[in-house]
Amino acid sequence: MLRGMKRLNRYENRILKIAKLGGKLVRLKQYGFSTKTEEGFRFPIYVLEIGKPKALKKNLAGVIAGVHGLETIGIRVLLDFLDYIFARKTSVLYQEIKNGEVGIVCIPILNPGGVALKRRSNPKGVDLMRNSGVEAVKAPFFFGGHKYSNIFPYYRGKVLQTESRVLDRFFHEYFLKAENEMIPVVDIHSGFGVVDHVWWPYASTHEPCVDETLFQKIAFHFTNSLNHFLYRFGPQSETYTTHGDLWDRLYDRFQKITHETRTVQKSRFLPLTLEIGTWSDINIDPLKLFRKRGIFNPARESKQKSIVSHRKFLTDMMRLAKMNSSDLS
Ligand SMILES: [Zn+2]
């Protein structure tokens, strides 16, 4: 566990540094704990609130990483993005945050126990992205999530895990109360494939979600007006279906609650998964196939380049929070 702990400490130090750099514009909250390890350890889960209180309510966006403990590239992309905003304080997004036009909430590491133990699942062996209880119409055997045992990967768990409940609370406290028309939330993962995918709901079914048209409009805008043509947009089920996706559950909950209360009816909750393809550099570093974290993370030489390349994408995603869907072209 020692090397994993060191890695986790390094990330936590970077989170502290960002909170310090951000001054009054950043608030660091200890928001909950992970499930316990066999030895009885629990790891803190942090939330960063970025921007003025008014913007956090009226122009809110979100970023999450570290749902899977081995996909550390996602955590580094998130931290690099925040470093980039606050280290030089010259970007357009920094100005917008300062002016109260954009507010961002982050969970840099939802599964700190998985990072410390160097595994995909949480300390109880549950794959958080199979844990929501949503049943897929038809999911691939095993990989799509199973209920056999936590000794195998992709285990769904019997109950909603502490980490999943932290995400629930985060959703209720921030996204459900936000008043902007488009509430973009990016959850950063890695692995599987040679291109970077951007997925919207659903993971559980090929049925289009109610915001399918809006998601397609965003994809068109990103590809054609903002030049993000290296990202491949689409509903997650186009790539593969799974049981228990946490975003499927929260997305449906948002529709249900806003339908019942009609208080924030015009707002759209737009969860997107950025799945960074890390197989493209296997030819540079063929040995990565044999390393545990290998297939989920880019080769060392191209790592920094890969991390930096997502700054503009995340910037443009966060800026959706201050736009109207009619501004998309
Ligand atoms: Zn993942």
XYZ file of C-alpha atoms in Angstrom, residues 67-259:
193
model
C -13.615 7.105 -9.642
C -11.413 4.174 -10.647
C -8.257 3.967 -8.545
C -5.960 2.881 -11.384
C -6.968 5.656 -13.759
C -4.683 8.220 -12.221
C -4.223 10.091 -15.501
C -7.743 11.508 -14.982
C -6.765 12.911 -11.574
C -3.671 14.482 -13.107
C -5.676 15.996 -15.971
C -8.068 17.553 -13.451
C -5.263 18.902 -11.231
C -3.328 20.201 -14.245
C -6.456 22.023 -15.385
C -6.876 23.723 -11.988
C -3.138 24.529 -11.816
C -3.401 26.081 -15.236
C -6.315 28.290 -14.115
C -4.719 29.512 -10.901
C -0.951 29.440 -11.432
C -0.828 32.225 -13.991
C -4.274 33.772 -13.623
C -4.297 34.987 -17.211
C -6.809 32.681 -18.887
C -10.253 33.799 -20.003
C -11.762 31.200 -17.689
C -9.885 32.639 -14.702
C -11.315 36.077 -15.500
C -14.802 34.619 -15.790
C -14.438 32.868 -12.439
C -13.171 36.087 -10.889
C -16.042 38.067 -12.392
C -18.605 35.647 -11.009
C -19.615 34.337 -14.444
C -18.603 30.694 -13.896
C -18.520 28.520 -10.766
C -16.931 25.064 -10.674
C -17.260 22.265 -8.129
C -14.735 19.412 -8.182
C -14.186 16.059 -6.584
C -10.570 15.433 -7.622
C -10.504 11.871 -6.199
C -13.815 10.120 -5.504
C -12.100 6.800 -4.755
C -8.971 7.641 -2.694
C -8.949 4.114 -1.223
C -8.619 2.658 -4.720
C -5.694 5.010 -5.423
C -3.960 4.058 -2.157
C -4.506 0.336 -2.719
C -3.667 0.688 -6.409
C -6.798 -0.913 -7.717
C -9.786 -0.017 -9.835
C -12.408 -0.779 -7.177
C -12.979 0.837 -3.774
C -11.483 -0.768 -0.624
C -14.455 -3.173 -0.449
C -13.741 -4.470 -3.949
C -16.745 -2.723 -5.516
C -16.457 -1.076 -8.926
C -18.149 2.287 -8.332
C -19.201 2.594 -11.972
C -21.154 -0.665 -11.616
C -22.596 0.209 -8.203
C -25.640 2.453 -8.801
C -28.224 -0.322 -8.912
C -29.370 0.613 -12.436
C -30.047 -2.554 -14.447
C -28.829 -2.465 -18.025
C -31.158 -3.750 -20.712
C -28.381 -6.001 -21.914
C -24.791 -5.756 -20.688
C -21.717 -7.742 -21.690
C -21.095 -10.746 -19.460
C -18.764 -10.006 -16.507
C -17.279 -6.692 -17.764
C -20.738 -5.108 -17.767
C -20.954 -5.712 -14.004
C -21.666 -8.855 -11.962
C -22.806 -9.909 -8.500
C -20.616 -12.998 -8.015
C -17.862 -11.816 -5.686
C -15.613 -8.865 -4.896
C -12.552 -10.959 -5.696
C -13.311 -10.342 -9.389
C -13.176 -6.947 -11.105
C -16.398 -5.164 -12.178
C -18.198 -6.327 -9.004
C -21.448 -4.383 -8.513
C -21.688 -4.660 -4.716
C -24.830 -5.370 -2.717
C -25.473 -1.857 -1.445
C -24.723 1.679 -2.558
C -21.140 2.325 -1.404
C -20.017 5.239 0.763
C -18.185 6.801 -2.192
C -21.318 6.554 -4.363
C -23.325 8.215 -1.593
C -20.792 11.026 -1.403
C -21.423 11.643 -5.102
C -25.178 11.574 -4.390
C -24.853 14.227 -1.736
C -22.626 16.310 -4.010
C -25.289 16.077 -6.741
C -28.065 17.152 -4.355
C -26.128 20.003 -2.804
C -24.842 21.529 -6.038
C -26.250 20.330 -9.368
C -29.841 19.898 -8.289
C -29.883 23.469 -6.985
C -28.112 25.094 -9.911
C -30.146 27.522 -11.992
C -28.188 27.767 -15.256
C -29.708 26.323 -18.396
C -26.803 23.964 -19.112
C -25.075 22.321 -16.131
C -22.038 20.537 -17.616
C -20.316 17.890 -15.491
C -17.231 16.055 -16.734
C -16.124 12.786 -15.125
C -12.605 11.866 -16.292
C -11.670 8.222 -16.883
C -9.080 6.447 -18.996
C -8.367 3.207 -20.793
C -10.004 1.264 -23.592
C -9.055 2.380 -27.041
C -6.898 4.726 -29.043
C -9.151 7.801 -29.194
C -10.607 10.089 -26.529
C -14.321 9.509 -26.121
C -16.881 11.898 -24.675
C -19.948 9.986 -23.600
C -23.370 11.153 -22.503
C -26.139 8.961 -20.968
C -27.124 6.242 -21.093
C -24.700 3.461 -20.224
C -27.527 1.053 -19.479
C -29.601 1.241 -22.645
C -29.521 2.231 -26.306
C -32.673 4.317 -25.740
C -31.864 8.005 -26.326
C -31.918 10.180 -23.183
C -34.233 13.235 -23.067
C -31.322 15.587 -23.799
C -30.059 13.621 -26.802
C -30.690 16.559 -29.165
C -28.942 19.022 -26.853
C -25.966 16.673 -26.395
C -25.688 16.333 -30.162
C -25.800 20.100 -30.513
C -22.989 20.426 -27.964
C -20.970 17.760 -29.805
C -21.460 19.603 -33.097
C -20.460 22.911 -31.497
C -17.334 21.374 -29.946
C -16.296 19.638 -33.147
C -17.042 22.355 -35.670
C -16.838 25.706 -33.876
C -14.294 24.923 -31.171
C -12.102 22.491 -33.142
C -12.266 19.599 -30.705
C -12.327 17.184 -33.614
C -10.023 14.678 -31.907
C -12.737 13.802 -29.390
C -15.356 11.277 -30.368
C -18.782 12.214 -28.985
C -21.750 9.921 -28.488
C -23.998 8.152 -25.996
C -22.001 5.715 -23.891
C -24.117 2.748 -25.009
C -22.703 3.226 -28.513
C -19.355 1.937 -27.173
C -20.593 -0.543 -24.567
C -23.409 -0.974 -22.061
C -22.984 -1.593 -18.342
C -25.060 -2.133 -15.219
C -24.858 0.320 -12.365
C -23.465 3.502 -13.952
C -23.627 6.257 -11.322
C -24.408 8.979 -13.874
C -27.351 7.027 -15.302
C -28.886 7.012 -11.854
C -28.262 10.694 -11.113
C -29.392 11.736 -14.574
C -32.742 9.948 -14.133
C -33.085 11.342 -10.638
C -32.620 14.862 -11.968
C -35.446 14.355 -14.496
C -37.713 12.898 -11.839
C -37.124 15.577 -9.196
C -37.285 18.551 -11.547
C -40.431 17.103 -13.083
